[in-house]
């Protein structure tokens, strides 16, 4: 690996100008890719395709042209104006059907002619409902945008998942540039203080900025990414890969003291850097790829993008950043200053003197941390993430408060089901607690309106060539245990009459999301620990060290999550699933850095106390800068984000960076010292020490 690094180093030294020019030119295709990568804002799209609810969504799209729908509250409009508005909406690309009670009576028959149980559901005072269906969820966003342009919010308020998705996209897109600016400013402050040149931080961030742009631009080959990935990828890549560039710069400065020219120094620095960051970057990449084991394919979305980002970050660290340093070497030298890094002598002395007490305290903390981690509460209703003054939130609140339309379900049954069975099914569903509305083909025949007077658009909503559709509403909140019990009862009822009946819609999809997320949480944790354990086994050439180091970082993760539990914070479900993997993958390299220094000292025959003293002295500064950079990159975003999903993730990551940094500097040394004998006897390269450790305390 070192020879490969030095070969790369010689190439970089020789072609530094070419590399700088090429790195800038690569911005053009990267920017094109970034702009043209599709962004998905619908989290339910990431559910597995083989579950019944997603099959139901496909049937709705294929058989009913109802890939998505919106409920509109129309206020102070006459029947004629509502029908005229329907025609305007129908002209919008992607809109399939627009239906209201007016379609059944036109402008000549008074609404009072409709049965009271129908009018009370669709009309409240001067407000009434309108249903708009869309070809699919993608076109729904553009369609709703145009619908909003046609009418003001005072006249028509558009609610439902598609409207919430649109508002999510508006908020996310408006904030993402701010995220990057805030993250860069805060990281720049950390680097200005911790590095010995005022120019190097700009070169370093320029290098990482290019790597981020390359990563985001290459996402075009994935087809699309989620808004969550887009929002956090840049700041996460900045936080995770900054330490690679810092490490190279330090190696370069050290090498300049050993050789005559800067070119020779850079060649050596690249070789040493590649050897050092290969293992740590591999564990970080593996941590992100562990997210691909999630059934919810959002994990693959985040995992692939971030693993790719770390890999690109490594490449840019050993090519672009060295070229920048060499080209601007004179400017770097002119702006030298004394770095401001805290001395860790007090911490170091305390740790090596009281390591047994530190480990004992860590063990005492472990149980409440584990308990808090296991019992932290999550929420799944992502519309609660949004600022409640957004247009969709106002509409959804009105639908809930005025019309009792809270949780919608769609039932699909075989078209050949007997009318008698359909009526019995509907009657049973109506008797389920909290169900306040059931619309079905049989309901149309009970309206006392001649069949020929009912428009085809209305009939087409409930019947296709293969299926009949039943619309059910419950007053229970989405993604709650109460609603999930209602869904189970309804599912039991419909299966009695049609064993192949399917439930779809927001309620059932969210129920599946809850079940799958709970399973993913367990699987991802096991996968990330297992993958990183195997990699560390080969990197550290030890059986015991992977167990000890992963245990230390897992303690940091448990503490991080437990803080949320004990402070009463309720986290978005995605945060609960991915934060452990991200924190493990991003901060395990801190532990590897300190451990490597310690092992080198022990192999040189230094006793364990002095070896640890030296290891902390030589690694604490780097760990501090890396941890603070990760903290800075994510802390600001967590503070300013209006989307709780993004804010919670970044708050957890920033807090996790600080906790991991503390654990690595204080607790990991205690673990290594207590288990020194075990490490020596279970690691390769300690033959000479095995006979001497008996005399050490």
PDB file of C-alpha atoms in Angstrom, residues 71-254:
ATOM      1  CA  UNK A  71     -58.103  16.172  -0.761  1.00  0.00           C
ATOM      2  CA  UNK A  72     -59.050  19.809  -1.306  1.00  0.00           C
ATOM      3  CA  UNK A  73     -61.136  22.036   0.944  1.00  0.00           C
ATOM      4  CA  UNK A  74     -63.110  24.439  -1.274  1.00  0.00           C
ATOM      5  CA  UNK A  75     -64.570  27.467   0.474  1.00  0.00           C
ATOM      6  CA  UNK A  76     -67.365  29.900  -0.483  1.00  0.00           C
ATOM      7  CA  UNK A  77     -67.808  28.657  -4.050  1.00  0.00           C
ATOM      8  CA  UNK A  78     -71.039  27.905  -5.880  1.00  0.00           C
ATOM      9  CA  UNK A  79     -71.670  24.542  -7.541  1.00  0.00           C
ATOM     10  CA  UNK A  80     -71.089  26.122 -10.956  1.00  0.00           C
ATOM     11  CA  UNK A  81     -67.769  27.653  -9.891  1.00  0.00           C
ATOM     12  CA  UNK A  82     -66.655  24.353  -8.372  1.00  0.00           C
ATOM     13  CA  UNK A  83     -67.453  22.486 -11.603  1.00  0.00           C
ATOM     14  CA  UNK A  84     -65.582  25.154 -13.596  1.00  0.00           C
ATOM     15  CA  UNK A  85     -62.622  24.767 -11.239  1.00  0.00           C
ATOM     16  CA  UNK A  86     -62.704  20.995 -11.744  1.00  0.00           C
ATOM     17  CA  UNK A  87     -62.326  21.498 -15.499  1.00  0.00           C
ATOM     18  CA  UNK A  88     -59.318  23.771 -14.961  1.00  0.00           C
ATOM     19  CA  UNK A  89     -57.709  21.185 -12.707  1.00  0.00           C
ATOM     20  CA  UNK A  90     -58.367  18.413 -15.248  1.00  0.00           C
ATOM     21  CA  UNK A  91     -56.356  20.340 -17.851  1.00  0.00           C
ATOM     22  CA  UNK A  92     -53.233  20.093 -15.668  1.00  0.00           C
ATOM     23  CA  UNK A  93     -50.762  17.417 -16.791  1.00  0.00           C
ATOM     24  CA  UNK A  94     -50.793  14.445 -14.437  1.00  0.00           C
ATOM     25  CA  UNK A  95     -54.295  15.056 -13.085  1.00  0.00           C
ATOM     26  CA  UNK A  96     -56.556  12.074 -13.864  1.00  0.00           C
ATOM     27  CA  UNK A  97     -59.847  12.768 -12.095  1.00  0.00           C
ATOM     28  CA  UNK A  98     -61.390  15.636 -10.147  1.00  0.00           C
ATOM     29  CA  UNK A  99     -64.539  14.737  -8.222  1.00  0.00           C
ATOM     30  CA  UNK A 100     -66.846  16.453  -5.749  1.00  0.00           C
ATOM     31  CA  UNK A 101     -70.473  16.029  -4.654  1.00  0.00           C
ATOM     32  CA  UNK A 102     -71.395  18.470  -7.416  1.00  0.00           C
ATOM     33  CA  UNK A 103     -70.538  15.873 -10.068  1.00  0.00           C
ATOM     34  CA  UNK A 104     -73.538  13.786  -8.997  1.00  0.00           C
ATOM     35  CA  UNK A 105     -76.080  16.626  -8.968  1.00  0.00           C
ATOM     36  CA  UNK A 106     -74.694  19.211 -11.362  1.00  0.00           C
ATOM     37  CA  UNK A 107     -75.847  22.818 -11.017  1.00  0.00           C
ATOM     38  CA  UNK A 108     -79.594  22.278 -11.238  1.00  0.00           C
ATOM     39  CA  UNK A 109     -80.261  19.845  -8.372  1.00  0.00           C
ATOM     40  CA  UNK A 110     -79.863  21.258  -4.832  1.00  0.00           C
ATOM     41  CA  UNK A 111     -77.255  19.558  -2.643  1.00  0.00           C
ATOM     42  CA  UNK A 112     -80.035  19.006  -0.124  1.00  0.00           C
ATOM     43  CA  UNK A 113     -81.344  16.268  -2.447  1.00  0.00           C
ATOM     44  CA  UNK A 114     -78.373  14.106  -1.477  1.00  0.00           C
ATOM     45  CA  UNK A 115     -78.743  11.866   1.586  1.00  0.00           C
ATOM     46  CA  UNK A 116     -77.736  13.656   4.812  1.00  0.00           C
ATOM     47  CA  UNK A 117     -75.050  11.069   5.656  1.00  0.00           C
ATOM     48  CA  UNK A 118     -73.350  11.969   2.370  1.00  0.00           C
ATOM     49  CA  UNK A 119     -73.614  15.747   2.646  1.00  0.00           C
ATOM     50  CA  UNK A 120     -72.387  15.798   6.249  1.00  0.00           C
ATOM     51  CA  UNK A 121     -69.164  14.076   5.173  1.00  0.00           C
ATOM     52  CA  UNK A 122     -68.446  16.322   2.200  1.00  0.00           C
ATOM     53  CA  UNK A 123     -69.873  19.686   3.248  1.00  0.00           C
ATOM     54  CA  UNK A 124     -69.300  21.681   6.427  1.00  0.00           C
ATOM     55  CA  UNK A 125     -70.815  25.175   6.451  1.00  0.00           C
ATOM     56  CA  UNK A 126     -69.420  27.040   3.450  1.00  0.00           C
ATOM     57  CA  UNK A 127     -66.672  24.460   2.884  1.00  0.00           C
ATOM     58  CA  UNK A 128     -66.824  21.252   0.879  1.00  0.00           C
ATOM     59  CA  UNK A 129     -64.430  18.572  -0.274  1.00  0.00           C
ATOM     60  CA  UNK A 130     -62.952  17.854  -3.673  1.00  0.00           C
ATOM     61  CA  UNK A 131     -60.917  14.747  -4.552  1.00  0.00           C
ATOM     62  CA  UNK A 132     -58.119  15.051  -7.114  1.00  0.00           C
ATOM     63  CA  UNK A 133     -56.303  11.941  -8.352  1.00  0.00           C
ATOM     64  CA  UNK A 134     -52.919  11.905 -10.083  1.00  0.00           C
ATOM     65  CA  UNK A 135     -51.175   9.485 -12.432  1.00  0.00           C
ATOM     66  CA  UNK A 136     -48.327   8.958  -9.957  1.00  0.00           C
ATOM     67  CA  UNK A 137     -46.674  10.606  -6.966  1.00  0.00           C
ATOM     68  CA  UNK A 138     -43.952  12.198  -9.109  1.00  0.00           C
ATOM     69  CA  UNK A 139     -46.269  14.216 -11.364  1.00  0.00           C
ATOM     70  CA  UNK A 140     -48.469  15.028  -8.362  1.00  0.00           C
ATOM     71  CA  UNK A 141     -45.895  17.520  -7.059  1.00  0.00           C
ATOM     72  CA  UNK A 142     -45.866  19.577 -10.277  1.00  0.00           C
ATOM     73  CA  UNK A 143     -49.643  19.253 -10.602  1.00  0.00           C
ATOM     74  CA  UNK A 144     -50.316  20.564  -7.088  1.00  0.00           C
ATOM     75  CA  UNK A 145     -47.932  23.451  -7.746  1.00  0.00           C
ATOM     76  CA  UNK A 146     -50.062  24.426 -10.752  1.00  0.00           C
ATOM     77  CA  UNK A 147     -53.285  23.921  -8.777  1.00  0.00           C
ATOM     78  CA  UNK A 148     -52.005  26.378  -6.173  1.00  0.00           C
ATOM     79  CA  UNK A 149     -51.251  28.880  -8.922  1.00  0.00           C
ATOM     80  CA  UNK A 150     -54.830  28.672 -10.243  1.00  0.00           C
ATOM     81  CA  UNK A 151     -56.508  29.369  -6.895  1.00  0.00           C
ATOM     82  CA  UNK A 152     -55.466  31.122  -3.693  1.00  0.00           C
ATOM     83  CA  UNK A 153     -55.206  29.347  -0.344  1.00  0.00           C
ATOM     84  CA  UNK A 154     -58.177  31.351   0.903  1.00  0.00           C
ATOM     85  CA  UNK A 155     -60.407  29.650  -1.665  1.00  0.00           C
ATOM     86  CA  UNK A 156     -58.874  26.159  -2.020  1.00  0.00           C
ATOM     87  CA  UNK A 157     -56.607  24.428   0.476  1.00  0.00           C
ATOM     88  CA  UNK A 158     -54.909  21.259  -0.765  1.00  0.00           C
ATOM     89  CA  UNK A 159     -54.081  18.498   1.717  1.00  0.00           C
ATOM     90  CA  UNK A 160     -52.871  14.894   1.692  1.00  0.00           C
ATOM     91  CA  UNK A 161     -49.503  13.166   1.349  1.00  0.00           C
ATOM     92  CA  UNK A 162     -48.717  14.636  -2.076  1.00  0.00           C
ATOM     93  CA  UNK A 163     -49.231  18.190  -0.832  1.00  0.00           C
ATOM     94  CA  UNK A 164     -47.051  17.458   2.214  1.00  0.00           C
ATOM     95  CA  UNK A 165     -44.396  16.000  -0.095  1.00  0.00           C
ATOM     96  CA  UNK A 166     -44.439  19.197  -2.170  1.00  0.00           C
ATOM     97  CA  UNK A 167     -43.973  21.377   0.902  1.00  0.00           C
ATOM     98  CA  UNK A 168     -41.169  19.099   2.097  1.00  0.00           C
ATOM     99  CA  UNK A 169     -39.396  19.641  -1.224  1.00  0.00           C
ATOM    100  CA  UNK A 170     -39.861  23.409  -1.006  1.00  0.00           C
ATOM    101  CA  UNK A 171     -38.422  23.620   2.515  1.00  0.00           C
ATOM    102  CA  UNK A 172     -35.564  21.169   1.819  1.00  0.00           C
ATOM    103  CA  UNK A 173     -34.526  22.860  -1.429  1.00  0.00           C
ATOM    104  CA  UNK A 174     -34.641  26.316   0.137  1.00  0.00           C
ATOM    105  CA  UNK A 175     -32.397  25.279   3.035  1.00  0.00           C
ATOM    106  CA  UNK A 176     -29.729  23.053   1.487  1.00  0.00           C
ATOM    107  CA  UNK A 177     -27.397  25.888   0.408  1.00  0.00           C
ATOM    108  CA  UNK A 178     -27.684  27.366   3.903  1.00  0.00           C
ATOM    109  CA  UNK A 179     -26.733  23.967   5.367  1.00  0.00           C
ATOM    110  CA  UNK A 180     -23.511  23.889   3.362  1.00  0.00           C
ATOM    111  CA  UNK A 181     -22.604  27.530   4.073  1.00  0.00           C
ATOM    112  CA  UNK A 182     -23.128  27.142   7.830  1.00  0.00           C
ATOM    113  CA  UNK A 183     -21.203  23.849   7.914  1.00  0.00           C
ATOM    114  CA  UNK A 184     -18.273  25.297   5.945  1.00  0.00           C
ATOM    115  CA  UNK A 185     -18.056  28.407   8.145  1.00  0.00           C
ATOM    116  CA  UNK A 186     -18.052  26.395  11.375  1.00  0.00           C
ATOM    117  CA  UNK A 187     -15.517  23.844  10.082  1.00  0.00           C
ATOM    118  CA  UNK A 188     -13.373  26.715   8.790  1.00  0.00           C
ATOM    119  CA  UNK A 189     -13.290  28.212  12.295  1.00  0.00           C
ATOM    120  CA  UNK A 190     -12.130  24.865  13.723  1.00  0.00           C
ATOM    121  CA  UNK A 191      -9.441  24.460  11.049  1.00  0.00           C
ATOM    122  CA  UNK A 192      -8.219  28.059  11.326  1.00  0.00           C
ATOM    123  CA  UNK A 193      -7.588  27.499  15.014  1.00  0.00           C
ATOM    124  CA  UNK A 194      -6.154  23.993  14.808  1.00  0.00           C
ATOM    125  CA  UNK A 195      -3.900  24.188  11.720  1.00  0.00           C
ATOM    126  CA  UNK A 196      -0.702  26.240  11.524  1.00  0.00           C
ATOM    127  CA  UNK A 197      -1.522  28.192   8.342  1.00  0.00           C
ATOM    128  CA  UNK A 198      -4.413  30.492   7.444  1.00  0.00           C
ATOM    129  CA  UNK A 199      -4.363  29.330   3.813  1.00  0.00           C
ATOM    130  CA  UNK A 200      -4.401  25.561   4.389  1.00  0.00           C
ATOM    131  CA  UNK A 201      -8.011  25.494   5.699  1.00  0.00           C
ATOM    132  CA  UNK A 202      -9.198  27.092   2.452  1.00  0.00           C
ATOM    133  CA  UNK A 203      -7.199  24.623   0.351  1.00  0.00           C
ATOM    134  CA  UNK A 204      -8.470  21.752   2.479  1.00  0.00           C
ATOM    135  CA  UNK A 205     -12.114  22.834   2.208  1.00  0.00           C
ATOM    136  CA  UNK A 206     -11.652  23.507  -1.498  1.00  0.00           C
ATOM    137  CA  UNK A 207     -10.450  19.931  -1.929  1.00  0.00           C
ATOM    138  CA  UNK A 208     -13.359  18.512   0.086  1.00  0.00           C
ATOM    139  CA  UNK A 209     -15.777  20.802  -1.740  1.00  0.00           C
ATOM    140  CA  UNK A 210     -14.641  19.338  -5.055  1.00  0.00           C
ATOM    141  CA  UNK A 211     -14.965  15.795  -3.665  1.00  0.00           C
ATOM    142  CA  UNK A 212     -18.503  16.575  -2.492  1.00  0.00           C
ATOM    143  CA  UNK A 213     -19.421  18.005  -5.892  1.00  0.00           C
ATOM    144  CA  UNK A 214     -18.001  14.921  -7.666  1.00  0.00           C
ATOM    145  CA  UNK A 215     -19.970  12.673  -5.318  1.00  0.00           C
ATOM    146  CA  UNK A 216     -23.245  14.547  -5.714  1.00  0.00           C
ATOM    147  CA  UNK A 217     -22.762  14.806  -9.473  1.00  0.00           C
ATOM    148  CA  UNK A 218     -22.125  11.078  -9.845  1.00  0.00           C
ATOM    149  CA  UNK A 219     -25.506  10.392  -8.214  1.00  0.00           C
ATOM    150  CA  UNK A 220     -27.022  10.875 -11.649  1.00  0.00           C
ATOM    151  CA  UNK A 221     -25.992   7.271 -12.352  1.00  0.00           C
ATOM    152  CA  UNK A 222     -28.232   6.157  -9.459  1.00  0.00           C
ATOM    153  CA  UNK A 223     -31.260   7.711 -11.168  1.00  0.00           C
ATOM    154  CA  UNK A 224     -32.531   9.494  -8.072  1.00  0.00           C
ATOM    155  CA  UNK A 225     -31.736  10.064  -4.405  1.00  0.00           C
ATOM    156  CA  UNK A 226     -33.908  10.991  -1.435  1.00  0.00           C
ATOM    157  CA  UNK A 227     -34.216  14.525  -0.109  1.00  0.00           C
ATOM    158  CA  UNK A 228     -32.757  13.263   3.188  1.00  0.00           C
ATOM    159  CA  UNK A 229     -29.629  12.017   1.397  1.00  0.00           C
ATOM    160  CA  UNK A 230     -29.319  15.255  -0.552  1.00  0.00           C
ATOM    161  CA  UNK A 231     -29.685  17.345   2.599  1.00  0.00           C
ATOM    162  CA  UNK A 232     -27.141  15.514   4.784  1.00  0.00           C
ATOM    163  CA  UNK A 233     -24.659  14.047   2.269  1.00  0.00           C
ATOM    164  CA  UNK A 234     -22.566  17.189   1.812  1.00  0.00           C
ATOM    165  CA  UNK A 235     -22.226  18.052   5.510  1.00  0.00           C
ATOM    166  CA  UNK A 236     -21.710  14.406   6.459  1.00  0.00           C
ATOM    167  CA  UNK A 237     -18.996  13.924   3.827  1.00  0.00           C
ATOM    168  CA  UNK A 238     -17.372  17.141   5.027  1.00  0.00           C
ATOM    169  CA  UNK A 239     -17.405  15.945   8.630  1.00  0.00           C
ATOM    170  CA  UNK A 240     -16.255  12.399   7.915  1.00  0.00           C
ATOM    171  CA  UNK A 241     -13.444  13.055   5.426  1.00  0.00           C
ATOM    172  CA  UNK A 242     -11.874  16.243   6.816  1.00  0.00           C
ATOM    173  CA  UNK A 243      -9.501  14.242   9.008  1.00  0.00           C
ATOM    174  CA  UNK A 244      -8.018  12.493   5.930  1.00  0.00           C
ATOM    175  CA  UNK A 245      -6.756  15.825   4.581  1.00  0.00           C
ATOM    176  CA  UNK A 246      -5.584  16.975   8.009  1.00  0.00           C
ATOM    177  CA  UNK A 247      -3.606  13.749   8.351  1.00  0.00           C
ATOM    178  CA  UNK A 248      -1.898  14.272   4.977  1.00  0.00           C
ATOM    179  CA  UNK A 249      -0.977  17.850   5.841  1.00  0.00           C
ATOM    180  CA  UNK A 250       0.590  16.772   9.143  1.00  0.00           C
ATOM    181  CA  UNK A 251       2.523  13.973   7.398  1.00  0.00           C
ATOM    182  CA  UNK A 252       3.731  16.480   4.791  1.00  0.00           C
ATOM    183  CA  UNK A 253       4.965  18.904   7.458  1.00  0.00           C
ATOM    184  CA  UNK A 254       6.750  16.067   9.298  1.00  0.00           C
TER     185      UNK A 254
END
